[in-house]
Amino acid sequence: MSGNDKKILEQNSHGEFELTAYGEFLSYFHTHIQLFNGLISGKKISPTDQEVLKQKVRSYIVSNIQKTEQFFDHLPKFAEFLGMSQSDLSAFMTKNFMNTHAGIKNKLIEQEKANIGKPKKKDIPAFRKKFWKRSENWFLQVKGLSEWKVM
């Protein structure tokens, strides 16, 4: 599941806000990332190696998991990345997932509620790139005209 334009939050018939399927996927994504990052930070490896491993796990999730229920299917690969047994990782996830997920889910809901009615932010890097390209083209056109007039 991916996409910047997908709805994350919706209001039910009772006026309560709930995560959409995409919002639920995001909450699972961030929960797994937070839990895995905590395990990685506890490893006795250099901070640089920790960051590399965190990025490797994140990239794997982004590339291979599109649905909420797929996280469980990839537990063996996560255990391999984290250098632990599947049973140890499963026990860790069982113990820590619910509380972590509840916190992330609530934070996501509050964040999205705060954004209701606010205009979506433009993709600034893309805007800059487009603006620069237009400016560059304009400059080249003006430069070309001025050189032509001088001749």
Coordinates of C-alpha atoms in Angstrom, one line a residue:
M1 CA 0.0 0.0 0.0
S2 CA 1.4 3.4 -0.9
G3 CA 0.4 6.8 -2.1
N4 CA 0.5 10.3 -1.0
D5 CA -3.2 11.1 -1.9
K6 CA -4.8 8.2 0.1
K7 CA -7.1 9.0 2.9
I8 CA -5.7 8.1 6.3
L9 CA -8.6 9.1 8.5
E10 CA -12.3 9.1 8.2
Q11 CA -15.2 10.1 10.4
N12 CA -17.7 7.3 11.2
S13 CA -21.5 7.8 11.6
H14 CA -21.0 8.5 15.4
G15 CA -18.7 11.4 14.6
E16 CA -15.6 9.5 15.8
F17 CA -12.4 9.5 13.8
E18 CA -11.0 6.1 12.6
L19 CA -8.1 5.1 10.5
T20 CA -8.9 3.9 7.0
A21 CA -7.3 0.7 5.7
Y22 CA -4.4 2.8 4.5
G23 CA -4.1 4.6 7.8
E24 CA -4.1 1.2 9.6
F25 CA -1.3 0.1 7.3
L26 CA 0.7 3.2 8.1
S27 CA 0.2 2.6 11.8
Y28 CA 1.5 -1.0 11.4
F29 CA 4.4 0.2 9.3
H30 CA 5.5 2.8 11.9
T31 CA 5.0 0.4 14.8
H32 CA 7.3 -2.2 13.2
I33 CA 9.9 0.4 12.3
Q34 CA 9.8 1.7 15.9
L35 CA 10.1 -1.7 17.5
F36 CA 12.8 -2.9 15.1
N37 CA 14.8 0.4 15.5
G38 CA 14.7 -0.2 19.3
L39 CA 16.1 -3.6 18.9
I40 CA 18.8 -2.4 16.5
S41 CA 19.7 0.5 18.8
G42 CA 20.3 -2.1 21.5
K43 CA 22.8 -4.0 19.4
K44 CA 26.5 -3.8 20.2
I45 CA 27.4 -2.4 16.8
S46 CA 28.7 1.0 15.7
P47 CA 26.1 3.8 15.3
T48 CA 26.9 3.8 11.6
D49 CA 26.2 0.1 11.3
Q50 CA 23.0 0.6 13.3
E51 CA 21.8 3.3 10.8
V52 CA 22.7 1.1 7.8
L53 CA 20.7 -1.8 9.4
K54 CA 17.7 0.4 10.2
Q55 CA 17.7 1.6 6.6
K56 CA 18.0 -1.9 5.3
V57 CA 15.0 -3.0 7.3
R58 CA 12.9 0.0 6.3
S59 CA 13.8 -0.5 2.6
Y60 CA 12.8 -4.1 2.8
I61 CA 9.4 -3.3 4.3
V62 CA 8.8 -0.6 1.7
S63 CA 9.7 -2.9 -1.1
N64 CA 8.0 -6.1 0.0
I65 CA 5.0 -5.3 2.1
Q66 CA 1.9 -3.8 0.7
K67 CA -0.8 -5.0 3.1
T68 CA -1.2 -5.0 6.8
E69 CA -1.4 -8.8 7.1
Q70 CA 1.9 -9.3 5.3
F71 CA 4.0 -8.1 8.2
F72 CA 3.5 -11.4 10.0
D73 CA 4.5 -13.4 6.9
H74 CA 7.9 -11.6 6.8
L75 CA 8.8 -12.3 10.4
P76 CA 11.6 -14.8 9.4
K77 CA 13.3 -12.2 7.2
F78 CA 13.0 -9.6 10.0
A79 CA 14.6 -12.1 12.5
E80 CA 17.4 -12.7 10.0
F81 CA 18.0 -8.9 9.6
L82 CA 18.0 -8.5 13.4
G83 CA 20.3 -11.4 14.0
M84 CA 17.8 -13.2 16.3
S85 CA 15.7 -16.3 16.3
Q86 CA 12.2 -16.2 14.9
S87 CA 10.8 -17.4 18.3
D88 CA 12.7 -14.6 20.2
L89 CA 11.4 -12.0 17.7
S90 CA 7.9 -13.4 17.9
A91 CA 8.0 -13.2 21.7
F92 CA 9.3 -9.7 21.6
M93 CA 6.6 -8.6 19.2
T94 CA 3.9 -10.3 21.2
K95 CA 5.0 -8.5 24.4
N96 CA 5.5 -5.0 22.8
F97 CA 3.4 -4.7 19.8
M98 CA 0.0 -3.8 21.3
N99 CA 1.2 -0.9 23.5
T100 CA 3.4 0.5 20.9
H101 CA 0.8 0.2 18.2
A102 CA -1.9 1.9 20.3
G103 CA 0.5 4.9 20.9
I104 CA 1.4 5.2 17.3
K105 CA -2.2 4.8 16.2
N106 CA -3.4 7.5 18.6
K107 CA -0.6 9.8 17.5
L108 CA -1.5 9.3 13.8
I109 CA -5.1 10.0 14.5
E110 CA -4.4 13.2 16.4
Q111 CA -1.9 14.3 13.7
E112 CA -4.4 13.8 11.0
K113 CA -7.3 15.4 12.9
A114 CA -5.0 18.5 13.3
N115 CA -4.5 18.6 9.5
I116 CA -8.2 18.5 8.7
G117 CA -9.2 21.6 6.7
K118 CA -5.6 22.6 6.1
P119 CA -4.4 22.6 2.5
K120 CA -2.0 19.9 1.6
K121 CA 1.7 20.9 1.4
K122 CA 3.2 21.1 -2.0
D123 CA 6.1 18.9 -2.8
I124 CA 8.7 21.6 -2.3
P125 CA 11.7 19.8 -3.9
A126 CA 9.6 19.1 -7.1
F127 CA 8.4 22.7 -7.0
R128 CA 11.9 24.0 -6.8
K129 CA 13.0 21.7 -9.6
K130 CA 10.2 22.9 -11.8
F131 CA 10.8 26.6 -10.9
W132 CA 14.5 26.3 -11.6
K133 CA 14.0 24.6 -14.9
R134 CA 11.5 27.4 -16.0
S135 CA 14.0 30.1 -14.8
E136 CA 16.8 28.4 -16.6
N137 CA 14.8 28.2 -19.8
W138 CA 13.8 31.8 -19.5
F139 CA 17.4 32.9 -18.9
L140 CA 18.6 30.9 -21.9
Q141 CA 15.8 32.5 -24.0
V142 CA 16.7 36.0 -22.8
K143 CA 20.4 35.4 -23.3
G144 CA 19.8 34.0 -26.8
L145 CA 17.7 37.1 -27.7
S146 CA 20.3 39.5 -26.3
E147 CA 23.1 37.8 -28.2
W148 CA 21.0 37.9 -31.4
K149 CA 20.2 41.6 -31.0
V150 CA 23.8 42.5 -30.4
M151 CA 24.9 40.9 -33.6

